PDB file of C-alpha atoms in Angstrom:
ATOM      1  CA  MET R 116       0.000   0.000   0.000  1.00 78.00           C
ATOM      2  CA  ALA R 117       2.798   2.415   0.905  1.00 77.00           C
ATOM      3  CA  ILE R 118       4.525   1.628  -2.387  1.00 80.00           C
ATOM      4  CA  ILE R 119       1.432   2.567  -4.378  1.00 86.00           C
ATOM      5  CA  VAL R 120       0.835   5.770  -2.398  1.00 83.00           C
ATOM      6  CA  SER R 121       4.497   6.785  -2.733  1.00 81.00           C
ATOM      7  CA  ALA R 122       4.452   6.146  -6.468  1.00 83.00           C
ATOM      8  CA  LEU R 123       1.274   8.181  -6.928  1.00 84.00           C
ATOM      9  CA  VAL R 124       2.368  11.089  -4.740  1.00 85.00           C
ATOM     10  CA  ALA R 125       6.104  11.321  -5.508  1.00 83.00           C
ATOM     11  CA  GLY R 126       6.376   9.632  -8.898  1.00 85.00           C
ATOM     12  CA  GLU R 127       9.230   7.391  -9.948  1.00 87.00           C
ATOM     13  CA  LYS R 128      11.603   8.557  -7.219  1.00 88.00           C
ATOM     14  CA  GLY R 129       8.876   7.910  -4.649  1.00 88.00           C
ATOM     15  CA  LEU R 130       8.423   4.391  -6.009  1.00 89.00           C
ATOM     16  CA  VAL R 131      12.163   3.714  -5.799  1.00 90.00           C
ATOM     17  CA  GLY R 132      12.405   5.176  -2.284  1.00 88.00           C
ATOM     18  CA  SER R 133       9.449   3.131  -1.143  1.00 89.00           C
ATOM     19  CA  LEU R 134      10.866  -0.079  -2.617  1.00 92.00           C
ATOM     20  CA  VAL R 135      14.207   0.574  -0.923  1.00 90.00           C
ATOM     21  CA  GLY R 136      12.419   1.170   2.394  1.00 89.00           C
ATOM     22  CA  VAL R 137      10.472  -2.084   2.125  1.00 92.00           C
ATOM     23  CA  GLY R 138      13.681  -3.910   1.171  1.00 92.00           C
ATOM     24  CA  VAL R 139      15.583  -2.535   4.170  1.00 91.00           C
ATOM     25  CA  VAL R 140      12.820  -3.586   6.558  1.00 91.00           C
ATOM     26  CA  ALA R 141      12.500  -7.025   4.962  1.00 92.00           C
ATOM     27  CA  VAL R 142      16.233  -7.660   5.242  1.00 92.00           C
ATOM     28  CA  PHE R 143      16.742  -6.271   8.764  1.00 90.00           C
ATOM     29  CA  PHE R 144      13.610  -7.689  10.315  1.00 91.00           C
ATOM     30  CA  GLY R 145      13.925 -10.999   8.456  1.00 92.00           C
ATOM     31  CA  LEU R 146      17.512 -11.400   9.637  1.00 91.00           C
ATOM     32  CA  GLY R 147      16.465 -10.333  13.132  1.00 89.00           C
ATOM     33  CA  PHE R 148      13.736 -12.970  13.217  1.00 89.00           C
ATOM     34  CA  TRP R 149      16.171 -15.597  11.966  1.00 91.00           C
ATOM     35  CA  ALA R 150      18.753 -14.562  14.606  1.00 87.00           C
ATOM     36  CA  LEU R 151      16.122 -14.696  17.350  1.00 86.00           C
ATOM     37  CA  MET R 152      14.999 -18.190  16.335  1.00 86.00           C
ATOM     38  CA  ARG R 153      18.617 -19.337  16.131  1.00 87.00           C
ATOM     39  CA  LEU R 154      19.530 -17.860  19.534  1.00 83.00           C
ATOM     40  CA  THR R 155      16.525 -19.289  21.344  1.00 82.00           C
ATOM     41  CA  ARG R 156      16.211 -22.667  19.654  1.00 83.00           C
ATOM     42  CA  ASP R 157      18.024 -24.548  22.415  1.00 83.00           C
ATOM     43  CA  ARG R 158      17.619 -21.943  25.173  1.00 82.00           C
ATOM     44  CA  PRO R 159      13.990 -20.804  25.423  1.00 77.00           C
ATOM     45  CA  GLN R 160      14.748 -18.972  28.673  1.00 80.00           C
ATOM     46  CA  LEU R 161      16.624 -16.352  26.601  1.00 81.00           C
ATOM     47  CA  VAL R 162      13.641 -15.364  24.445  1.00 81.00           C
ATOM     48  CA  MET R 163      12.826 -12.089  26.206  1.00 83.00           C
ATOM     49  CA  MET R 164      16.413 -10.893  26.504  1.00 87.00           C
ATOM     50  CA  ALA R 165      17.316 -11.904  22.953  1.00 86.00           C
ATOM     51  CA  GLY R 166      14.090 -10.440  21.592  1.00 84.00           C
ATOM     52  CA  MET R 167      14.735  -7.074  23.221  1.00 87.00           C
ATOM     53  CA  LEU R 168      18.334  -7.060  21.974  1.00 89.00           C
ATOM     54  CA  VAL R 169      17.313  -7.925  18.407  1.00 87.00           C
ATOM     55  CA  TYR R 170      14.534  -5.318  18.460  1.00 87.00           C
ATOM     56  CA  ALA R 171      16.872  -2.598  19.777  1.00 90.00           C
ATOM     57  CA  VAL R 172      19.443  -3.354  17.064  1.00 90.00           C
ATOM     58  CA  GLN R 173      16.754  -3.338  14.372  1.00 87.00           C
ATOM     59  CA  ILE R 174      15.351   0.038  15.450  1.00 86.00           C
ATOM     60  CA  LEU R 175      18.871   1.473  15.700  1.00 90.00           C
ATOM     61  CA  LEU R 176      19.707   0.315  12.166  1.00 87.00           C
ATOM     62  CA  VAL R 177      16.412   1.660  10.804  1.00 84.00           C
ATOM     63  CA  GLY R 178      17.217   5.032  12.390  1.00 85.00           C
ATOM     64  CA  VAL R 179      20.718   4.974  10.920  1.00 89.00           C
ATOM     65  CA  PHE R 180      19.317   4.296   7.444  1.00 83.00           C
ATOM     66  CA  ILE R 181      16.844   7.170   7.772  1.00 82.00           C
ATOM     67  CA  VAL R 182      19.621   9.571   8.813  1.00 86.00           C
ATOM     68  CA  VAL R 183      22.108   8.376   6.174  1.00 86.00           C
ATOM     69  CA  PHE R 184      19.637   8.661   3.290  1.00 82.00           C
ATOM     70  CA  LYS R 185      17.970  11.865   4.522  1.00 82.00           C
ATOM     71  CA  ASN R 186      19.415  14.096   1.787  1.00 84.00           C
ATOM     72  CA  THR R 187      19.859  11.582  -1.018  1.00 82.00           C
ATOM     73  CA  THR R 188      18.996  12.385  -4.615  1.00 84.00           C
ATOM     74  CA  LEU R 189      18.762   8.723  -5.675  1.00 85.00           C
ATOM     75  CA  PHE R 190      15.143   8.502  -4.513  1.00 87.00           C
ATOM     76  CA  ASN R 191      12.528  10.444  -2.594  1.00 86.00           C
ATOM     77  CA  SER R 192      13.815  10.393   0.978  1.00 84.00           C
ATOM     78  CA  ARG R 193      10.422  11.231   2.481  1.00 86.00           C
ATOM     79  CA  ALA R 194       8.764   8.278   0.716  1.00 88.00           C
ATOM     80  CA  PHE R 195      11.683   6.104   1.840  1.00 87.00           C
ATOM     81  CA  ALA R 196      11.436   7.149   5.490  1.00 85.00           C
ATOM     82  CA  LEU R 197       7.649   6.953   5.730  1.00 87.00           C
ATOM     83  CA  THR R 198       7.489   3.573   3.989  1.00 89.00           C
ATOM     84  CA  LEU R 199      10.313   2.244   6.143  1.00 87.00           C
ATOM     85  CA  LEU R 200       8.550   3.422   9.287  1.00 87.00           C
ATOM     86  CA  ALA R 201       5.137   2.100   8.221  1.00 90.00           C
ATOM     87  CA  THR R 202       6.564  -1.259   7.171  1.00 91.00           C
ATOM     88  CA  ALA R 203       8.574  -1.634  10.395  1.00 88.00           C
ATOM     89  CA  LEU R 204       5.535  -0.813  12.529  1.00 89.00           C
ATOM     90  CA  THR R 205       3.428  -3.253  10.527  1.00 91.00           C
ATOM     91  CA  TRP R 206       6.024  -6.001  11.000  1.00 89.00           C
ATOM     92  CA  VAL R 207       6.224  -5.416  14.758  1.00 86.00           C
ATOM     93  CA  GLY R 208       2.435  -5.180  15.019  1.00 89.00           C
ATOM     94  CA  GLY R 209       2.097  -8.485  13.186  1.00 89.00           C
ATOM     95  CA  GLN R 210       4.557 -10.118  15.546  1.00 83.00           C
ATOM     96  CA  VAL R 211       2.693  -8.784  18.581  1.00 82.00           C
ATOM     97  CA  PHE R 212      -0.643  -9.956  17.135  1.00 88.00           C
ATOM     98  CA  TYR R 213       0.746 -13.436  16.414  1.00 84.00           C
ATOM     99  CA  THR R 214       2.335 -13.683  19.863  1.00 77.00           C
ATOM    100  CA  MET R 215      -0.887 -12.659  21.593  1.00 80.00           C
ATOM    101  CA  ARG R 216      -2.886 -15.197  19.566  1.00 82.00           C
ATOM    102  CA  SER R 217      -0.505 -18.136  19.947  1.00 74.00           C
ATOM    103  CA  LYS R 218      -1.078 -20.497  22.823  1.00 69.00           C
ATOM    104  CA  THR R 219       2.354 -21.350  24.106  1.00 65.00           C
ATOM    105  CA  LEU R 220       2.633 -23.498  27.198  1.00 63.00           C
ATOM    106  CA  TYR R 221       5.145 -22.056  29.593  1.00 65.00           C
ATOM    107  CA  VAL R 222       4.310 -24.366  32.503  1.00 69.00           C
ATOM    108  CA  TYR R 223       4.370 -28.100  32.252  1.00 67.00           C
ATOM    109  CA  PRO R 224       1.504 -29.509  34.306  1.00 69.00           C
ATOM    110  CA  GLU R 225       2.725 -31.869  37.001  1.00 74.00           C
ATOM    111  CA  PRO R 226       0.419 -34.414  38.618  1.00 71.00           C
ATOM    112  CA  SER R 227      -0.546 -33.376  42.110  1.00 68.00           C
ATOM    113  CA  ALA R 228      -0.770 -35.723  45.076  1.00 64.00           C
ATOM    114  CA  ASP R 229      -4.535 -35.163  45.238  1.00 59.00           C
ATOM    115  CA  SER R 230      -5.237 -36.014  41.585  1.00 54.00           C
ATOM    116  CA  SER R 231      -5.760 -39.706  42.365  1.00 54.00           C
ATOM    117  CA  LYS R 232      -8.359 -38.822  45.038  1.00 55.00           C
ATOM    118  CA  THR R 233     -10.324 -36.372  42.923  1.00 55.00           C
ATOM    119  CA  GLY R 234     -10.509 -38.594  39.888  1.00 53.00           C
ATOM    120  CA  SER R 235      -9.066 -35.951  37.586  1.00 52.00           C
ATOM    121  CA  PRO R 236      -7.178 -37.238  34.564  1.00 54.00           C
ATOM    122  CA  LYS R 237      -3.530 -37.977  35.066  1.00 52.00           C
ATOM    123  CA  THR R 238      -1.151 -35.560  33.341  1.00 53.00           C
ATOM    124  CA  GLU R 239       2.136 -36.635  31.916  1.00 54.00           C
ATOM    125  CA  SER R 240       5.325 -34.939  33.092  1.00 50.00           C
ATOM    126  CA  ARG R 241       8.238 -33.929  30.894  1.00 54.00           C
ATOM    127  CA  ASP R 242      10.136 -37.147  31.506  1.00 54.00           C
ATOM    128  CA  GLY R 243       7.159 -39.280  30.417  1.00 54.00           C
ATOM    129  CA  THR R 244       6.163 -40.676  33.832  1.00 54.00           C
TER     130      THR R 244
END
């Protein structure tokens, strides 16, 4: 959507700036997601710390790109910055939406001593007993 609006408002340079902005977000946030999955694959207890680190680096790099290309003549810098910002916020919003909708168990149910008395179904622990 931002690509179409940029192309209509700013012409060819707006289209190029918008495409560059979407490309920067796709690369940085895609690599960030890959790094997060790689870091937390065997150590799920690091998810929050690694996620915050990856997010901070991504936002820093996005800011650096906006500052570096602020006065460029290769493309429309305003279309670039606004598309980059809109795409980054959309990516983060999508991640938040997915995280809020996913049902991830963070506690493994352990059978209690009273479960045999109450007749509740027996749960299986992590070691299979």
